[in-house]
mmCIF file of C-alpha atoms and ligand atoms in Angstrom:
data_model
loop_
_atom_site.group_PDB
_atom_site.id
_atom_site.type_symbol
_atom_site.label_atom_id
_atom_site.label_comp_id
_atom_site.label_asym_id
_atom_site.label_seq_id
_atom_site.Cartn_x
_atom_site.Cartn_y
_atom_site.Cartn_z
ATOM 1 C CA UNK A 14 43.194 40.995 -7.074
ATOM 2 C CA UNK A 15 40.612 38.512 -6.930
ATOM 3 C CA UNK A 16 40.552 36.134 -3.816
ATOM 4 C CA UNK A 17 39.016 32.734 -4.244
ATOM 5 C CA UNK A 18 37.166 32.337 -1.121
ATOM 6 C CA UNK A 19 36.879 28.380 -0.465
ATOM 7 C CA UNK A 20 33.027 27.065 -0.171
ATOM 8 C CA UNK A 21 31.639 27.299 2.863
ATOM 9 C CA UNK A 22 33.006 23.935 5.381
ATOM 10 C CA UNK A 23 34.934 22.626 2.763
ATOM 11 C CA UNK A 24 37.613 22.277 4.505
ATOM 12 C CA UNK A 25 36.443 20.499 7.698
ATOM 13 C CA UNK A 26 34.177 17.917 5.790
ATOM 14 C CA UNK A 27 35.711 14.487 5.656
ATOM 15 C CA UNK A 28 35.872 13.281 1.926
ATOM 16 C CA UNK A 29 34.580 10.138 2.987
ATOM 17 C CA UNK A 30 31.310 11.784 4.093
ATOM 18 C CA UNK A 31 31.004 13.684 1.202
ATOM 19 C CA UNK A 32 28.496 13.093 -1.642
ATOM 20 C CA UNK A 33 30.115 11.769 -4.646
ATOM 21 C CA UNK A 34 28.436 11.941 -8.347
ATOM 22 C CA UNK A 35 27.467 8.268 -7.463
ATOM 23 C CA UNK A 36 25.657 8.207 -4.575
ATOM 24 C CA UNK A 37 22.744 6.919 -3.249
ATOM 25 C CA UNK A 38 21.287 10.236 -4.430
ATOM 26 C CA UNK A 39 19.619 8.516 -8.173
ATOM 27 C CA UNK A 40 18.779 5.755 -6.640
ATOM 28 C CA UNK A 41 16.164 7.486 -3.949
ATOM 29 C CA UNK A 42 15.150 9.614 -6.556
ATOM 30 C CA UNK A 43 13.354 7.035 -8.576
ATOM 31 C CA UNK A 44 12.290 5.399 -5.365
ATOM 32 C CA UNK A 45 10.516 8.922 -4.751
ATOM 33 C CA UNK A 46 9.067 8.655 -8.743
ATOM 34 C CA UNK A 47 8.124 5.094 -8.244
ATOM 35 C CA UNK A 48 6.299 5.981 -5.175
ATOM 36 C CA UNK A 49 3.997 8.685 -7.259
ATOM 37 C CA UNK A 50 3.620 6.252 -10.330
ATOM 38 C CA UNK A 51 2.993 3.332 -8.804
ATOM 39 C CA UNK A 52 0.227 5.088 -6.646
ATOM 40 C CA UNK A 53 -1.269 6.212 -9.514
ATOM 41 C CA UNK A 54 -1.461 2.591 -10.992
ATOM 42 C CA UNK A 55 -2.405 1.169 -7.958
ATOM 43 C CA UNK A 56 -5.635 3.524 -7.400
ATOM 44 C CA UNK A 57 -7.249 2.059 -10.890
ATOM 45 C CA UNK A 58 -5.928 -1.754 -9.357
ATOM 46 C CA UNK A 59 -7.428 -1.933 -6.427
ATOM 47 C CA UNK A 60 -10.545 0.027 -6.400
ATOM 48 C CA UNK A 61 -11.509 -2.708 -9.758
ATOM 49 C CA UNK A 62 -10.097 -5.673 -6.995
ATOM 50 C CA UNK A 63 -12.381 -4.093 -4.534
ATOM 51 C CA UNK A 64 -15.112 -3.445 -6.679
ATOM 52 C CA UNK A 65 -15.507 -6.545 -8.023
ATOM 53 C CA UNK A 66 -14.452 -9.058 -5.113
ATOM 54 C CA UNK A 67 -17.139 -6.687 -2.412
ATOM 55 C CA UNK A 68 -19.527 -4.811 -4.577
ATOM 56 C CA UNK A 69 -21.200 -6.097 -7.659
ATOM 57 C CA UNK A 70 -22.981 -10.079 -7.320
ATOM 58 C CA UNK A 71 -22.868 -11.120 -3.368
ATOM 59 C CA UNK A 72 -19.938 -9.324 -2.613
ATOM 60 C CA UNK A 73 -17.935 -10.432 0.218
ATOM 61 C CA UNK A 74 -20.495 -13.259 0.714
ATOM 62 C CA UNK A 75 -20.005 -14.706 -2.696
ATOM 63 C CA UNK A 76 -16.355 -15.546 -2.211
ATOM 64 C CA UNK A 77 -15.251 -19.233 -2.410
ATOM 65 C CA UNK A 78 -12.706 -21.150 -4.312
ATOM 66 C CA UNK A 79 -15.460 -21.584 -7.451
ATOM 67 C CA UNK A 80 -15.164 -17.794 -7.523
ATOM 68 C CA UNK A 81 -11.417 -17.146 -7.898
ATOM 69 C CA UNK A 82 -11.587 -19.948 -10.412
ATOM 70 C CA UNK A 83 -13.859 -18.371 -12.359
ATOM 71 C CA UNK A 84 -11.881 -15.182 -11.927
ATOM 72 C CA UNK A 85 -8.635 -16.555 -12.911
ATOM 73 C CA UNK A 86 -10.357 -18.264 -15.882
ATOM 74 C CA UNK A 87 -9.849 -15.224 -17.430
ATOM 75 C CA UNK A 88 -6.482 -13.848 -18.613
ATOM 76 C CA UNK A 89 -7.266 -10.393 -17.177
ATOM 77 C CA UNK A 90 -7.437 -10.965 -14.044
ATOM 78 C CA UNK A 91 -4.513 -13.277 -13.578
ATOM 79 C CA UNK A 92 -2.709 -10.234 -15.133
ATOM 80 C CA UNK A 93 -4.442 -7.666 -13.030
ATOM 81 C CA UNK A 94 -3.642 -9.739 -9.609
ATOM 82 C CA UNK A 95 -0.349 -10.016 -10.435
ATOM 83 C CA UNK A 96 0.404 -6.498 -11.455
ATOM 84 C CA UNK A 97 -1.523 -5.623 -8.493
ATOM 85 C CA UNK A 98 0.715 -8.016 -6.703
ATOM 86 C CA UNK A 99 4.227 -6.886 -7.759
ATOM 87 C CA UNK A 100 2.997 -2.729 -7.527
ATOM 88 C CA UNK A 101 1.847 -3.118 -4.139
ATOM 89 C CA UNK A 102 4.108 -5.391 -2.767
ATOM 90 C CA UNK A 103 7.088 -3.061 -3.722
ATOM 91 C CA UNK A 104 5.121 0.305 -3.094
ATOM 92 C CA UNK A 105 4.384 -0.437 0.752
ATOM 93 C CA UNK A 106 7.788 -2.329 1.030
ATOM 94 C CA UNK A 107 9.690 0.849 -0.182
ATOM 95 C CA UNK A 108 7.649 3.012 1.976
ATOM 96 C CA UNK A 109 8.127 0.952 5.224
ATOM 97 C CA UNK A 110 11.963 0.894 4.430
ATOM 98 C CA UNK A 111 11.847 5.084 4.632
ATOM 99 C CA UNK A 112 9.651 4.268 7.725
ATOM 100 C CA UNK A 113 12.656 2.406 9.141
ATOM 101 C CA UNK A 114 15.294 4.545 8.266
ATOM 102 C CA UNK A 115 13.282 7.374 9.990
ATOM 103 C CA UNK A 116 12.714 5.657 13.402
ATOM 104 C CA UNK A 117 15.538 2.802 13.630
ATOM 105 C CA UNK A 118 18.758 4.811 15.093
ATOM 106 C CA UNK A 119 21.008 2.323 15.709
ATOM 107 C CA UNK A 120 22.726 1.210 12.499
ATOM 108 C CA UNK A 121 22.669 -2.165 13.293
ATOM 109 C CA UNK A 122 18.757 -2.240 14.099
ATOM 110 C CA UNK A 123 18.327 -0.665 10.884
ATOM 111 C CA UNK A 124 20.258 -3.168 9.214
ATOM 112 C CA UNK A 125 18.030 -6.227 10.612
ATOM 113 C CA UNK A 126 14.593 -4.873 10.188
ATOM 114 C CA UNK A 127 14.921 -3.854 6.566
ATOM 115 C CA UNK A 128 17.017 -7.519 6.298
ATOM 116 C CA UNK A 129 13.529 -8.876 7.386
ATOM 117 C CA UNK A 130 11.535 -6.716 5.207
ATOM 118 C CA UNK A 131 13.291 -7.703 2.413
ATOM 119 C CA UNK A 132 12.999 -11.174 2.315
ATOM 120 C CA UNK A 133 9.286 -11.568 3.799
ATOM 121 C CA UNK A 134 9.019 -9.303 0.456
ATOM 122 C CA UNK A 135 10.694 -11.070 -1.497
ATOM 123 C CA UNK A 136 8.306 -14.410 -0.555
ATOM 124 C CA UNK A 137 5.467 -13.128 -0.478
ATOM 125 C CA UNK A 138 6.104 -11.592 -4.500
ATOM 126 C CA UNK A 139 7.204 -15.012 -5.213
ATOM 127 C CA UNK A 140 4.729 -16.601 -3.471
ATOM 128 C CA UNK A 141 1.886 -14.605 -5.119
ATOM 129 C CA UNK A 142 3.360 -15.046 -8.465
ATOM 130 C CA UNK A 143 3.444 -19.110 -8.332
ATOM 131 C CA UNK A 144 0.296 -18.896 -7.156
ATOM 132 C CA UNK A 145 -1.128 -17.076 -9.958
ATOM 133 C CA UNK A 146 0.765 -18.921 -12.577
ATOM 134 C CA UNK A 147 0.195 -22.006 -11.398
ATOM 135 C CA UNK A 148 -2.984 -22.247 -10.362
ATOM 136 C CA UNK A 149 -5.256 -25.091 -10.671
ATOM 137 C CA UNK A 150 -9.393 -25.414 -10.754
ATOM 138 C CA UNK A 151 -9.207 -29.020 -9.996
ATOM 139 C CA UNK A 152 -6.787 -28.696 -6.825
ATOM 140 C CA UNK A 153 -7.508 -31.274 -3.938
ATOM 141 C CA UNK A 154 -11.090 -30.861 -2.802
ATOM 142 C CA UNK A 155 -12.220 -28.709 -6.121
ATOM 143 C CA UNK A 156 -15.958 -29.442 -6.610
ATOM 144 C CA UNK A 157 -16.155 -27.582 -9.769
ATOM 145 C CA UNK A 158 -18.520 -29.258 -12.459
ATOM 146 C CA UNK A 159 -14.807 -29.730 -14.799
ATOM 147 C CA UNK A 160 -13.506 -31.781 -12.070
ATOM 148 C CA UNK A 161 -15.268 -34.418 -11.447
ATOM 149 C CA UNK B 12 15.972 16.918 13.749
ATOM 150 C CA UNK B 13 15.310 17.685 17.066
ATOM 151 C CA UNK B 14 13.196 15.172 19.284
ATOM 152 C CA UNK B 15 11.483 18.047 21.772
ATOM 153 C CA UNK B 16 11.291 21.045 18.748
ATOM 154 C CA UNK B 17 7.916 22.846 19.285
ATOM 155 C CA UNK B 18 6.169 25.843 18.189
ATOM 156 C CA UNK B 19 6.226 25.827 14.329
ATOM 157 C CA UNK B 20 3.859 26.044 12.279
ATOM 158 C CA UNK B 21 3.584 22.297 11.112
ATOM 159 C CA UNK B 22 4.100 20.445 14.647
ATOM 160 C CA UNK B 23 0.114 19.416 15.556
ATOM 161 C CA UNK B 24 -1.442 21.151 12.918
ATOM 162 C CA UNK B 25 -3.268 19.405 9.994
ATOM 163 C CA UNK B 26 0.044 18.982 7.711
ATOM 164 C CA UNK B 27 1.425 17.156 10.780
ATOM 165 C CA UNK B 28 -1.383 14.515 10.924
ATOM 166 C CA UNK B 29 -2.430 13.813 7.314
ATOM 167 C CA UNK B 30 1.238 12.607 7.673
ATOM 168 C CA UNK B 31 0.713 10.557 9.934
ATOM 169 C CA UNK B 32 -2.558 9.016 8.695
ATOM 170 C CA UNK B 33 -0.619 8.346 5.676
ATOM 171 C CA UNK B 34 1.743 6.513 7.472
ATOM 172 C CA UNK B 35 0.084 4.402 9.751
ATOM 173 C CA UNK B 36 -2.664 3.604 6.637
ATOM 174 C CA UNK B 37 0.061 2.924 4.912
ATOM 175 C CA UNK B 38 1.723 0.383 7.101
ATOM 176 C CA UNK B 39 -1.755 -1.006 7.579
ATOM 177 C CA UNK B 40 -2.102 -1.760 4.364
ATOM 178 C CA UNK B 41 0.798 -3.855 3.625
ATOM 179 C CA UNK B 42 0.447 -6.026 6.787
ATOM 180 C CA UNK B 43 -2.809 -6.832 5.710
ATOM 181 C CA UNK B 44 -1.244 -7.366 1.753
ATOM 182 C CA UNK B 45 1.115 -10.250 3.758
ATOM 183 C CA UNK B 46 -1.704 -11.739 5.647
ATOM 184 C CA UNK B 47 -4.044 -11.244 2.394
ATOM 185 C CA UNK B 48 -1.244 -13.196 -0.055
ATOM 186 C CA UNK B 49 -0.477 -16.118 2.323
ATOM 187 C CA UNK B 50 -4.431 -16.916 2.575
ATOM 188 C CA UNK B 51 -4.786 -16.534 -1.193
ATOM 189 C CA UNK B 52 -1.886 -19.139 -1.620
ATOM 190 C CA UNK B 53 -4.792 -21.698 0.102
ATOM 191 C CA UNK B 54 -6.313 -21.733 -3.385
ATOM 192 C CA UNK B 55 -3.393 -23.798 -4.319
ATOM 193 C CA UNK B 56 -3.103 -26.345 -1.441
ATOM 194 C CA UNK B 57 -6.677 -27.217 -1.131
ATOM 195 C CA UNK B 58 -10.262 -25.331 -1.713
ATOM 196 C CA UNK B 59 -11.811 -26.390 1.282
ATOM 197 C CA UNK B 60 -8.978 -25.186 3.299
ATOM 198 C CA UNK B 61 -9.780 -21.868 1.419
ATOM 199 C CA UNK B 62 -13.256 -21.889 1.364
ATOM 200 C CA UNK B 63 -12.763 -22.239 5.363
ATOM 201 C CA UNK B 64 -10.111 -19.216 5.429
ATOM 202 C CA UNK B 65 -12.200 -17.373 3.652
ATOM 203 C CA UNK B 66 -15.345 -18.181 5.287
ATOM 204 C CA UNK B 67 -13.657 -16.345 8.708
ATOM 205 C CA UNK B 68 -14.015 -12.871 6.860
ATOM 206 C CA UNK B 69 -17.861 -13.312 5.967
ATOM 207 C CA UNK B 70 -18.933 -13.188 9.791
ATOM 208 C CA UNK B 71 -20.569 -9.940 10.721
ATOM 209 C CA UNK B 72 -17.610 -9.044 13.185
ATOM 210 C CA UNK B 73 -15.233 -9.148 10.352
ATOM 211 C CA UNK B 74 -17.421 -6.959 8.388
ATOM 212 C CA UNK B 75 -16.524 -4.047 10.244
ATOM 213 C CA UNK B 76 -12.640 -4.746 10.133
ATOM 214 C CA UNK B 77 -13.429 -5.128 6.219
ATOM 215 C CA UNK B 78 -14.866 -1.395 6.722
ATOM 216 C CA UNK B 79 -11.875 -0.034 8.584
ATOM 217 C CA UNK B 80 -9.422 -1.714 5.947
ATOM 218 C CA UNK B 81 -11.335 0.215 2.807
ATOM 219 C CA UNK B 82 -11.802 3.017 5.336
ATOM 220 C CA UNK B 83 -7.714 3.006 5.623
ATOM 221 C CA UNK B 84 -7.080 2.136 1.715
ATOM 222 C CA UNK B 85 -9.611 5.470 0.587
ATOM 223 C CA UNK B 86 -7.413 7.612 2.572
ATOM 224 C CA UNK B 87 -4.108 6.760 1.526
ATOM 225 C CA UNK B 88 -5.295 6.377 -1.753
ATOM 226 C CA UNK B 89 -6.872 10.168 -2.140
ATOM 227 C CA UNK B 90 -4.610 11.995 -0.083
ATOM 228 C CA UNK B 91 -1.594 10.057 -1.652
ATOM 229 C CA UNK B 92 -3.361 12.136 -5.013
ATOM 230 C CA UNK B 93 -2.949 15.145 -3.454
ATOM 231 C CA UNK B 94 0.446 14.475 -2.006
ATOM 232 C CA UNK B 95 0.858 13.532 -5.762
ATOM 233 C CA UNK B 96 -0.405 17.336 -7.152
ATOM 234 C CA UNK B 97 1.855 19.224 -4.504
ATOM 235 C CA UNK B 98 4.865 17.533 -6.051
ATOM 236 C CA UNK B 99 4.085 18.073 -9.567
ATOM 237 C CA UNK B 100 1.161 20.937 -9.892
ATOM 238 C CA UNK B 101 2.095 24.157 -10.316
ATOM 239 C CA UNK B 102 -0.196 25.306 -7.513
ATOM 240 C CA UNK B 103 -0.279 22.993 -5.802
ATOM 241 C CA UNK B 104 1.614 23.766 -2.442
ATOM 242 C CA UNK B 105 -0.819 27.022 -2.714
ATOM 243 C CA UNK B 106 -4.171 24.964 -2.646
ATOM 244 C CA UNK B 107 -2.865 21.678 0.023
ATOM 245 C CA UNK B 108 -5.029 22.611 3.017
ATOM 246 C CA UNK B 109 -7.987 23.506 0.976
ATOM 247 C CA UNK B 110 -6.850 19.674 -0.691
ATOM 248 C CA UNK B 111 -6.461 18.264 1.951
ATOM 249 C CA UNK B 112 -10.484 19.263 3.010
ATOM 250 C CA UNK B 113 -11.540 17.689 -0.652
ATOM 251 C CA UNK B 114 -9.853 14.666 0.949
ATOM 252 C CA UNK B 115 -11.379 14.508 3.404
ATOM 253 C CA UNK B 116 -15.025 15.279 1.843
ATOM 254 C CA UNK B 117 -14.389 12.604 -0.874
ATOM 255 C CA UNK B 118 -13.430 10.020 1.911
ATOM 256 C CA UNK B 119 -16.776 10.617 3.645
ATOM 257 C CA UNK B 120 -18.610 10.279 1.370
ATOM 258 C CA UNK B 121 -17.109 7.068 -0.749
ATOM 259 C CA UNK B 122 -16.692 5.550 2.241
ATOM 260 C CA UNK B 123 -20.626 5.783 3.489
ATOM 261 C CA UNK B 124 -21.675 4.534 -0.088
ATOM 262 C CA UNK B 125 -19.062 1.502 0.729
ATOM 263 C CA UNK B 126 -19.890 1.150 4.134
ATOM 264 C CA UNK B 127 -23.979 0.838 2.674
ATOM 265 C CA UNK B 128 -23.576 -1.941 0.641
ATOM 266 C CA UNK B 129 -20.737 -3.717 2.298
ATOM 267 C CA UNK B 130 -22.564 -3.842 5.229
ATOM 268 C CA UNK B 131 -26.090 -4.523 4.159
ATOM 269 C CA UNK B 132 -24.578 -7.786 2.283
ATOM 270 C CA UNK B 133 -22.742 -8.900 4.976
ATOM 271 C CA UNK B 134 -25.412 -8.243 7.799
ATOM 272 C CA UNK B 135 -28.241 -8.852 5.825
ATOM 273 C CA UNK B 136 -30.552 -11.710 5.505
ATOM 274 C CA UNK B 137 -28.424 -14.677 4.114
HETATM 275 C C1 LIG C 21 -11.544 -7.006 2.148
HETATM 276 C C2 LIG C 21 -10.958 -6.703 1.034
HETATM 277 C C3 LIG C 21 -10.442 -7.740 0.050
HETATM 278 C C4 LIG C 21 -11.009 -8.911 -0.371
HETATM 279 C C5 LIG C 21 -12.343 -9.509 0.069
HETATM 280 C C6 LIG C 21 -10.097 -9.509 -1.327
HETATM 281 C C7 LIG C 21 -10.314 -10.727 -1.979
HETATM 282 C C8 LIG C 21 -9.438 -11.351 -2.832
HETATM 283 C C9 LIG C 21 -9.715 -12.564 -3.565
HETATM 284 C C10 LIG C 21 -11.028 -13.332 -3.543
HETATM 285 C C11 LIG C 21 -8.611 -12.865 -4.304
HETATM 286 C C12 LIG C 21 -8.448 -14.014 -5.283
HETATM 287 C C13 LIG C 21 -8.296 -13.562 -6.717
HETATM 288 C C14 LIG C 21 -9.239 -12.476 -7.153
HETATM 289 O O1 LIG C 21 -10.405 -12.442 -6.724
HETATM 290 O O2 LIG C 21 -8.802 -11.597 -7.921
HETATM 291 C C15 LIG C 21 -7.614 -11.849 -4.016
HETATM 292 C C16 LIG C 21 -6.339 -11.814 -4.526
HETATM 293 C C17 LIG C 21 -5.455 -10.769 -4.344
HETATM 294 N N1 LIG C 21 -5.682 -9.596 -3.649
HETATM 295 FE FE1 LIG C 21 -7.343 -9.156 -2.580
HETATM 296 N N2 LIG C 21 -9.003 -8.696 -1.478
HETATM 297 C C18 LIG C 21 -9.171 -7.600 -0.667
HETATM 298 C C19 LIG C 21 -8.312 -6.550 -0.524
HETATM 299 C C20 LIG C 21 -7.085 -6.435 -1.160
HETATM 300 C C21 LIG C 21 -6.202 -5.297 -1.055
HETATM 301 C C22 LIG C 21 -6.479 -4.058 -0.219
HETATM 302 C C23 LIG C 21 -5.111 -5.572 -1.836
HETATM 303 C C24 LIG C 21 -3.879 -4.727 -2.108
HETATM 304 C C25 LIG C 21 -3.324 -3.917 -1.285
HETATM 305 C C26 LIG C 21 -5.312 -6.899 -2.409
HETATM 306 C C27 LIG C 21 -4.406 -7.534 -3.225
HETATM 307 C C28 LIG C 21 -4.562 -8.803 -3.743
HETATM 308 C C29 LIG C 21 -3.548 -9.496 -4.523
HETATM 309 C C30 LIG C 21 -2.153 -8.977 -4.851
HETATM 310 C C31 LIG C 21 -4.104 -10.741 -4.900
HETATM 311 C C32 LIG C 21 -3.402 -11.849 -5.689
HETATM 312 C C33 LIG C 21 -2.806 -12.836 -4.695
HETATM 313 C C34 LIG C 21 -1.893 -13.867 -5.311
HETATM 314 O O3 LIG C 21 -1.066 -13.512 -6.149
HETATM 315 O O4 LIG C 21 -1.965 -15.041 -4.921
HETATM 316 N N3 LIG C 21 -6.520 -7.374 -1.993
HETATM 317 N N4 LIG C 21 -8.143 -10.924 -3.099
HETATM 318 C C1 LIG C 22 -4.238 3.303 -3.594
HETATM 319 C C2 LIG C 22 -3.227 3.847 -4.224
HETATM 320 C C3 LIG C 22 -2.033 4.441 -3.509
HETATM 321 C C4 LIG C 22 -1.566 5.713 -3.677
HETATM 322 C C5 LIG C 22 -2.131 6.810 -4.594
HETATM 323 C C6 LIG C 22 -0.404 5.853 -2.833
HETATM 324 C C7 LIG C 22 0.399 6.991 -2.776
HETATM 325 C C8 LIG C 22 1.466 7.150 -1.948
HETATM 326 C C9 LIG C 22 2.344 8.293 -1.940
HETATM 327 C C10 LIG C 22 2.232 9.500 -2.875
HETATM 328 C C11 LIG C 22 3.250 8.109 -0.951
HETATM 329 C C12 LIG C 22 4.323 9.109 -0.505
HETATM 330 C C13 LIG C 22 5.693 8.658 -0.905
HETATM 331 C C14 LIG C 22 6.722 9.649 -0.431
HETATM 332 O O1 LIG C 22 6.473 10.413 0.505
HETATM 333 O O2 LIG C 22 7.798 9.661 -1.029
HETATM 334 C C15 LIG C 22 2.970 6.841 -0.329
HETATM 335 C C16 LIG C 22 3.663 6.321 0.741
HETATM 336 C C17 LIG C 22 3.420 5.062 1.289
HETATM 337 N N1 LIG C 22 2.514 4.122 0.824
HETATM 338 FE FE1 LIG C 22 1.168 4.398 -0.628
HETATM 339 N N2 LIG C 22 -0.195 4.683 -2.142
HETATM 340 C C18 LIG C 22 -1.161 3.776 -2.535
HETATM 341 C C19 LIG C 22 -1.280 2.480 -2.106
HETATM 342 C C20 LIG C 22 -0.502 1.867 -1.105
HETATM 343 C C21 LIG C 22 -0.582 0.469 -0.711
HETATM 344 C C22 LIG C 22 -1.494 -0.569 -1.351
HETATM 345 C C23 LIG C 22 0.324 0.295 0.297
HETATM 346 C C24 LIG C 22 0.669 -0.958 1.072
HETATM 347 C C25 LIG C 22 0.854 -2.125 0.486
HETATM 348 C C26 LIG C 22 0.960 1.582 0.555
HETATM 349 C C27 LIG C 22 1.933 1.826 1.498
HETATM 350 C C28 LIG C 22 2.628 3.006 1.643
HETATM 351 C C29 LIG C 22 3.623 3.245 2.670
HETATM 352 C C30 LIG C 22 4.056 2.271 3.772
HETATM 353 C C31 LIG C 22 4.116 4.542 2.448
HETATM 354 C C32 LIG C 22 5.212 5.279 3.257
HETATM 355 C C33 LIG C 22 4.608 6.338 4.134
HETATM 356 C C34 LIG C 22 5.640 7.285 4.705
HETATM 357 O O3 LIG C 22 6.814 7.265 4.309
HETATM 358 O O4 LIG C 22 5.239 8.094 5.548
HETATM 359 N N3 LIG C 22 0.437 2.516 -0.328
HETATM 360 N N4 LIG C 22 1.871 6.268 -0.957
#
């Protein structure tokens, strides 16, 4: 005489609010992973950008355009910026959209200031990237010794 | 969750405001990363329009924001490692306050050995 007793509220849930086997749930768990991993990454990426842009040489002193030349000279470091770049860019964005979602009640608030995350994200990554790729040591007003 | 809770055991204690260094470093951060990207894109217009960009953060004023930026970046960056070990360490919701003190320590002191040379090149003699 075994009674099946129904789950508790399952009855006076809406099926529309309910949480199907597709739901946002994957996707915000490998935001959460990415969040670790990247961080991990991005420890080694910018203490090195740190290290070697303010302490070895002149540090902050010795920056100029000669020096990101001769920093971008080398493969490395167009591949380290640009990792650095990409990691960081969509690390902080992901964590200012939780941000949002935490403070912004109103739907449509939410909806505009994550609209205007996304895209000043999505420039700035392209923007980076060009840059990187398509940089040149005798740009307008280069005084390198290559240049002249 | 309630706006006006109070009286736990989380609310104002240190759990409650390594949070919320994390955050606000955090946000910190990547305003600076959007400021930091669009003056790096300079390098491709012209490099005397960077060299002048540039030459704003190598004033002695701007040496202390420098400090407060790595200042902000050393902290997120260590206690986002031990936010890392609660999650996946077997002990490691046991050991987060005494963690959260190594932080701290290893913040204080990276940060003065930063703050020394950062400091003495960009106040010193040039
Ligand atoms: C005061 C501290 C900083 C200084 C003086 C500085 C300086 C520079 C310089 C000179 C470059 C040109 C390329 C190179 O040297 O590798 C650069 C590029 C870059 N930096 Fe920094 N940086 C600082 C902090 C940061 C931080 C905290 C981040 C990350 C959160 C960062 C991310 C980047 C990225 C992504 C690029 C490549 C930009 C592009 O793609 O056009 N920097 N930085
Ligand atoms: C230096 C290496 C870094 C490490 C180890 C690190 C680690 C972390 C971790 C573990 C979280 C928590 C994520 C969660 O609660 O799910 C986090 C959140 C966050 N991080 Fe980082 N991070 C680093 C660099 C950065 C950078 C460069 C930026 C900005 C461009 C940034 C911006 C943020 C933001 C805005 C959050 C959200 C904070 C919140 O939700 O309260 N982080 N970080």
């Amino acid at each position: 005489m075994s009674v099946s007793i129904p789950a508790p509220r399952s009855q006076r849930i809406d099926p529309k609010y309910k949480r199907g086997p597709k739901s946002h749930g994957s996707f915000e768990k490998l935001a959460w992973l990415f969040m670790r991993l990247s961080g991990v990454v991005l420890i080694v990426l910018i203490f090195g950008h740190l290290f070697t842009n303010l302490m070895v040489g002149e540090g902050i002193s010795g920056i100029s355009f000669g020096f990101v030349a001769g920093k971008w000279a080398a493969l490395v470091w167009r591949v380290w910026d640009l990792v650095l770049l990409w990691l960081a860019m969509l690390h902080g964005a992901n964590g200012v959209r939780t941000i949002i979602n935490d403070y912004a009640e109103k739907h449509a608030t939410r909806a505009w200031l994550k609209g205007i995350l996304y895209v000043a994200t999505i420039f700035i990554i392209v923007l980076g990237s060009l840059v990187i790729f398509t940089f040149d040591p005798c740009v307008t007003g280069s005084e390198l010794a290559q240049c002249l | 969750m309630s706006k006006t809770s109070s009286g736990t055991l989380y609310r104002g204690h240190e759990g409650m405001w390594s949070w919320v260094g994390h955050r606000v470093t955090g946000v910190a951060i990547f305003l600076y990363l959007l400021v930091h990207v669009l003056d790096t894109a300079m390098v491709r217009v012209d490099a005397n329009a960077y060299n002048a960009i540039i030459s704003t953060y190598q004033t002695p004023w701007m040496a202390f924001g420098e400090v407060g930026l790595v200042a902000a970046i050393l902290f997120h960056a260590f206690n986002g490692v031990r936010l890392i070990l609660v999650d996946f360490w077997k002990q490691g919701t046991k050991y987060q306050r005494q963690m959260l003190w190594g932080v701290l320590i290893v913040w204080v002191i990276v940060l003065a050995a930063f703050t020394i040379r950062h400091l003495s090149i960009a106040l010193g003699g040039h």
